mmCIF file of C-alpha atoms in Angstrom:
data_model
loop_
_atom_site.group_PDB
_atom_site.id
_atom_site.type_symbol
_atom_site.label_atom_id
_atom_site.label_comp_id
_atom_site.label_asym_id
_atom_site.label_seq_id
_atom_site.Cartn_x
_atom_site.Cartn_y
_atom_site.Cartn_z
ATOM 1 C CA MET A 18 -48.344 -21.059 -8.552
ATOM 2 C CA LEU A 19 -46.776 -17.403 -8.464
ATOM 3 C CA SER A 20 -43.823 -18.874 -6.469
ATOM 4 C CA VAL A 21 -42.782 -21.802 -8.976
ATOM 5 C CA PRO A 22 -40.457 -19.358 -10.972
ATOM 6 C CA GLY A 23 -38.805 -18.199 -7.690
ATOM 7 C CA PHE A 24 -38.489 -22.232 -6.747
ATOM 8 C CA ALA A 25 -37.086 -23.033 -10.108
ATOM 9 C CA THR A 26 -34.500 -20.163 -10.191
ATOM 10 C CA THR A 27 -33.373 -21.304 -6.536
ATOM 11 C CA ALA A 28 -33.156 -24.748 -7.367
ATOM 12 C CA ALA A 29 -30.960 -23.923 -10.668
ATOM 13 C CA LEU A 30 -28.799 -21.668 -8.522
ATOM 14 C CA ALA A 31 -28.282 -24.628 -5.857
ATOM 15 C CA VAL A 32 -27.553 -27.138 -8.638
ATOM 16 C CA ALA A 33 -25.208 -24.723 -10.304
ATOM 17 C CA LEU A 34 -23.442 -24.143 -7.128
ATOM 18 C CA ALA A 35 -23.110 -27.853 -6.503
ATOM 19 C CA ASN A 36 -21.450 -28.278 -9.915
ATOM 20 C CA GLY A 37 -19.061 -25.498 -9.652
ATOM 21 C CA ALA A 38 -21.008 -23.369 -12.242
ATOM 22 C CA LEU A 39 -20.949 -20.335 -9.984
ATOM 23 C CA ALA A 40 -17.657 -18.770 -9.015
ATOM 24 C CA ALA A 41 -17.454 -16.286 -6.093
ATOM 25 C CA SER A 42 -18.666 -17.667 -2.987
ATOM 26 C CA PHE A 43 -20.529 -14.370 -2.148
ATOM 27 C CA ALA A 44 -22.758 -12.045 -3.921
ATOM 28 C CA VAL A 45 -20.712 -9.669 -5.698
ATOM 29 C CA SER A 46 -21.098 -5.877 -5.632
ATOM 30 C CA GLY A 47 -22.792 -4.107 -8.785
ATOM 31 C CA GLN A 48 -19.369 -2.626 -9.690
ATOM 32 C CA GLN A 49 -16.581 -4.214 -11.453
ATOM 33 C CA PHE A 50 -12.883 -3.203 -10.719
ATOM 34 C CA LYS A 51 -9.437 -2.895 -12.508
ATOM 35 C CA VAL A 52 -6.321 -4.531 -11.632
ATOM 36 C CA ALA A 53 -3.116 -3.583 -13.332
ATOM 37 C CA ALA A 54 0.356 -5.079 -12.587
ATOM 38 C CA ASP A 55 3.954 -4.930 -14.107
ATOM 39 C CA ASP A 56 4.124 -8.703 -13.605
ATOM 40 C CA LEU A 57 2.226 -11.851 -12.637
ATOM 41 C CA LYS A 58 4.090 -14.976 -12.052
ATOM 42 C CA GLY A 59 2.020 -17.991 -10.899
ATOM 43 C CA ASP A 60 2.398 -21.921 -10.405
ATOM 44 C CA GLY A 61 -0.434 -24.202 -10.997
ATOM 45 C CA PHE A 62 -2.760 -22.296 -13.546
ATOM 46 C CA ALA A 63 -6.605 -23.109 -14.493
ATOM 47 C CA GLN A 64 -8.935 -21.098 -16.248
ATOM 48 C CA TYR A 65 -12.771 -21.508 -17.054
ATOM 49 C CA GLY A 66 -15.879 -20.271 -17.701
ATOM 50 C CA SER A 67 -18.353 -19.837 -14.638
ATOM 51 C CA VAL A 68 -20.984 -17.253 -13.384
ATOM 52 C CA ASP A 69 -21.164 -14.842 -10.658
ATOM 53 C CA THR A 70 -24.275 -13.511 -8.948
ATOM 54 C CA ASN A 71 -25.048 -10.318 -7.407
ATOM 55 C CA ALA A 72 -27.329 -9.303 -4.295
ATOM 56 C CA ARG A 73 -30.208 -9.141 -7.002
ATOM 57 C CA GLY A 74 -29.748 -12.692 -8.200
ATOM 58 C CA ASP A 75 -28.465 -11.485 -11.635
ATOM 59 C CA LEU A 76 -26.008 -13.997 -13.336
ATOM 60 C CA LEU A 77 -22.684 -12.306 -14.489
ATOM 61 C CA PRO A 78 -20.703 -14.402 -16.700
ATOM 62 C CA VAL A 79 -16.951 -14.650 -15.863
ATOM 63 C CA ALA A 80 -13.639 -16.259 -16.891
ATOM 64 C CA VAL A 81 -12.126 -17.781 -13.617
ATOM 65 C CA THR A 82 -8.408 -17.689 -13.480
ATOM 66 C CA ALA A 83 -7.062 -19.718 -10.684
ATOM 67 C CA ILE A 84 -3.555 -19.825 -9.596
ATOM 68 C CA LYS A 85 -1.758 -22.040 -6.870
ATOM 69 C CA LYS A 86 0.917 -19.474 -5.836
ATOM 70 C CA ALA A 87 1.461 -16.196 -7.378
ATOM 71 C CA GLU A 88 3.868 -13.245 -7.139
ATOM 72 C CA ILE A 89 2.456 -9.919 -8.541
ATOM 73 C CA SER A 90 4.941 -6.795 -9.064
ATOM 74 C CA ASN A 91 3.528 -3.243 -8.695
ATOM 75 C CA LEU A 92 0.121 -4.243 -8.465
ATOM 76 C CA CYS A 93 -2.516 -1.430 -9.017
ATOM 77 C CA GLN A 94 -6.540 -2.034 -8.026
ATOM 78 C CA SER A 95 -8.920 0.593 -8.294
ATOM 79 C CA VAL A 96 -12.764 1.040 -8.466
ATOM 80 C CA VAL A 97 -14.903 4.228 -9.011
ATOM 81 C CA THR A 98 -18.050 4.854 -7.268
ATOM 82 C CA LYS A 99 -20.954 7.362 -8.398
ATOM 83 C CA LEU A 100 -22.483 8.997 -5.481
ATOM 84 C CA PRO A 101 -25.681 11.739 -5.925
ATOM 85 C CA ILE A 102 -24.497 14.987 -5.240
ATOM 86 C CA VAL A 103 -20.604 14.314 -4.562
ATOM 87 C CA GLY A 104 -20.069 12.508 -7.873
ATOM 88 C CA SER A 105 -17.280 9.819 -8.601
ATOM 89 C CA ILE A 106 -14.984 8.793 -5.830
ATOM 90 C CA SER A 107 -12.015 6.706 -6.492
ATOM 91 C CA LEU A 108 -10.419 3.853 -4.279
ATOM 92 C CA LYS A 109 -6.937 3.045 -5.563
ATOM 93 C CA LEU A 110 -4.668 0.351 -4.034
ATOM 94 C CA SER A 111 -1.080 -0.440 -4.817
ATOM 95 C CA ALA A 112 1.497 -2.722 -3.410
ATOM 96 C CA GLY A 113 4.448 -4.927 -4.278
ATOM 97 C CA THR A 114 6.477 -2.307 -5.583
ATOM 98 C CA GLY A 115 10.234 -2.486 -5.506
ATOM 99 C CA SER A 116 11.843 -5.878 -4.636
ATOM 100 C CA LYS A 117 9.136 -7.258 -2.524
ATOM 101 C CA PRO A 118 6.250 -8.392 -4.837
ATOM 102 C CA VAL A 119 2.774 -9.202 -3.506
ATOM 103 C CA GLN A 120 2.291 -12.777 -2.719
ATOM 104 C CA ALA A 121 -0.891 -15.045 -2.982
ATOM 105 C CA THR A 122 -1.982 -18.410 -2.542
ATOM 106 C CA ASP A 123 -4.982 -20.045 -4.077
ATOM 107 C CA LEU A 124 -5.836 -16.863 -5.919
ATOM 108 C CA TYR A 125 -9.073 -16.692 -7.961
ATOM 109 C CA MET A 126 -10.150 -14.021 -10.359
ATOM 110 C CA ASP A 127 -13.579 -13.696 -11.790
ATOM 111 C CA ALA A 128 -12.808 -11.550 -14.767
ATOM 112 C CA THR A 129 -14.526 -10.145 -17.774
ATOM 113 C CA ASP A 130 -11.670 -8.663 -19.610
ATOM 114 C CA ILE A 131 -7.802 -9.875 -19.318
ATOM 115 C CA ALA A 132 -4.890 -8.518 -21.303
ATOM 116 C CA GLY A 133 -1.261 -8.557 -21.066
ATOM 117 C CA ASP A 134 1.777 -10.554 -22.487
ATOM 118 C CA ALA A 135 1.400 -14.047 -21.484
ATOM 119 C CA SER A 136 3.396 -17.211 -21.579
ATOM 120 C CA PHE A 137 2.682 -20.784 -20.186
ATOM 121 C CA ASN A 138 4.426 -24.021 -19.543
ATOM 122 C CA ASN A 139 2.868 -27.264 -20.469
ATOM 123 C CA ILE A 140 -0.406 -25.837 -21.319
ATOM 124 C CA GLU A 141 -3.345 -27.722 -22.220
ATOM 125 C CA ILE A 142 -6.213 -25.601 -24.006
ATOM 126 C CA GLY A 143 -9.869 -27.289 -24.711
ATOM 127 C CA ARG A 144 -9.795 -29.622 -21.431
ATOM 128 C CA ASP A 145 -12.781 -30.427 -19.715
ATOM 129 C CA ALA A 146 -13.168 -27.897 -16.901
ATOM 130 C CA SER A 147 -14.476 -30.750 -14.577
ATOM 131 C CA THR A 148 -11.061 -32.770 -14.853
ATOM 132 C CA LEU A 149 -8.559 -29.833 -14.285
ATOM 133 C CA ASP A 150 -5.936 -30.918 -11.722
ATOM 134 C CA LYS A 151 -2.905 -28.207 -12.019
ATOM 135 C CA GLY A 152 -4.538 -25.044 -10.212
ATOM 136 C CA PRO A 153 -5.521 -24.900 -6.805
ATOM 137 C CA ASP A 154 -7.708 -27.626 -5.223
ATOM 138 C CA GLY A 155 -11.368 -27.278 -6.113
ATOM 139 C CA ALA A 156 -10.424 -25.008 -9.404
ATOM 140 C CA GLN A 157 -12.843 -26.983 -11.639
ATOM 141 C CA GLY A 158 -15.837 -25.901 -13.837
ATOM 142 C CA MET A 159 -18.623 -27.899 -15.105
ATOM 143 C CA GLN A 160 -18.356 -31.066 -16.884
ATOM 144 C CA ASP A 161 -18.233 -30.620 -20.711
ATOM 145 C CA ALA A 162 -17.175 -26.877 -20.552
ATOM 146 C CA PHE A 163 -13.892 -25.687 -22.092
ATOM 147 C CA SER A 164 -11.139 -24.816 -20.032
ATOM 148 C CA GLN A 165 -7.279 -24.421 -20.156
ATOM 149 C CA GLN A 166 -4.517 -25.137 -17.612
ATOM 150 C CA ALA A 167 -0.720 -25.059 -17.209
ATOM 151 C CA ASP A 168 2.384 -25.901 -14.934
ATOM 152 C CA ASP A 169 2.867 -21.829 -14.930
ATOM 153 C CA ILE A 170 2.082 -18.577 -16.147
ATOM 154 C CA ARG A 171 3.603 -15.289 -16.518
ATOM 155 C CA ILE A 172 1.642 -12.210 -17.601
ATOM 156 C CA ALA A 173 3.681 -8.976 -18.257
ATOM 157 C CA LYS A 174 1.741 -5.524 -18.342
ATOM 158 C CA LEU A 175 -1.281 -7.436 -16.941
ATOM 159 C CA ARG A 176 -4.680 -5.609 -17.127
ATOM 160 C CA THR A 177 -8.152 -6.809 -16.189
ATOM 161 C CA VAL A 178 -11.389 -6.185 -15.417
ATOM 162 C CA ALA A 179 -13.087 -8.265 -12.589
ATOM 163 C CA TRP A 180 -16.189 -8.778 -10.366
ATOM 164 C CA ALA A 181 -14.662 -10.817 -7.846
ATOM 165 C CA THR A 182 -10.957 -11.873 -6.538
ATOM 166 C CA THR A 183 -10.435 -14.299 -3.431
ATOM 167 C CA ALA A 184 -7.343 -15.790 -2.085
ATOM 168 C CA GLY A 185 -6.055 -18.463 0.449
ATOM 169 C CA THR A 186 -3.269 -15.850 1.683
ATOM 170 C CA PHE A 187 -2.789 -12.317 0.332
ATOM 171 C CA LYS A 188 0.323 -10.559 1.264
ATOM 172 C CA LEU A 189 0.362 -6.964 -0.008
ATOM 173 C CA ASN A 190 4.019 -5.665 0.686
ATOM 174 C CA GLY A 191 3.905 -1.957 0.604
ATOM 175 C CA LEU A 192 0.353 -1.389 0.802
ATOM 176 C CA SER A 193 -0.887 2.068 -0.047
ATOM 177 C CA MET A 194 -4.842 2.879 -0.329
ATOM 178 C CA LYS A 195 -5.984 6.149 -1.338
ATOM 179 C CA ILE A 196 -9.482 7.541 -1.753
ATOM 180 C CA SER A 197 -10.166 10.625 -3.646
ATOM 181 C CA LYS A 198 -12.838 12.741 -5.296
ATOM 182 C CA GLY A 199 -13.108 12.297 -9.294
ATOM 183 C CA LYS A 200 -12.021 9.160 -11.386
ATOM 184 C CA LYS A 201 -8.429 7.782 -10.892
ATOM 185 C CA GLU A 202 -8.103 4.385 -12.087
ATOM 186 C CA CYS A 203 -5.017 1.938 -12.477
ATOM 187 C CA PHE A 204 -5.680 2.086 -16.661
#
C-alpha cells in the first residue's frame, strides 16, 4: 500500500518521457546557470514547454528552445556554487570572441528566463507542440501544448537562466574557463 504512490509517480514520469514532456535526458543539478551572448543566429528554431527533473525527482518547468544550427558571438556561461566554510565559488566560461563564433548543432536549452532583442523569419505562434517540424529532429512537445517555430532566429544581447543545455556538436572557439572565489556571473 505504501509503495503505490511511488509506482504511480514512476509510471507518470515514464509516460511523460515517452510523450516528450520531460526535456533534459539526464537529472539536472540543483543549480541554474546563466548564459549571455552578444548575438545568437540560428537556423531551424522550435520552442515549447516541458519539464526537467533533478536527482530528487522534483519537476522543474522549462521552456525548451531548440535550434538545428547556431552561431553564438561572445558567449559567457556562469554558475555560482555556495560551499560550507569557503563561501561562493564561481565558474565562468567564455568563448566565441572576435571573428570565430561558437558553433552548435541540435542545440537544446531548458530555460526559465530568456531576454534579448529577437527577430524571426516565418514564425508560427500557437502551433501544437507535437507537430513541430522546423527545429532539430525530435524537437517536439506534448500534443495539445502551445509552441512556436520559425525558419530562423536572431537574438541580440541574449540573457538567459537555464537548468540544462545539450547539443549534438558544440565547438567553443577561444574557450576560456575560470574558477574564482566570490560571485562573478555573466550578468
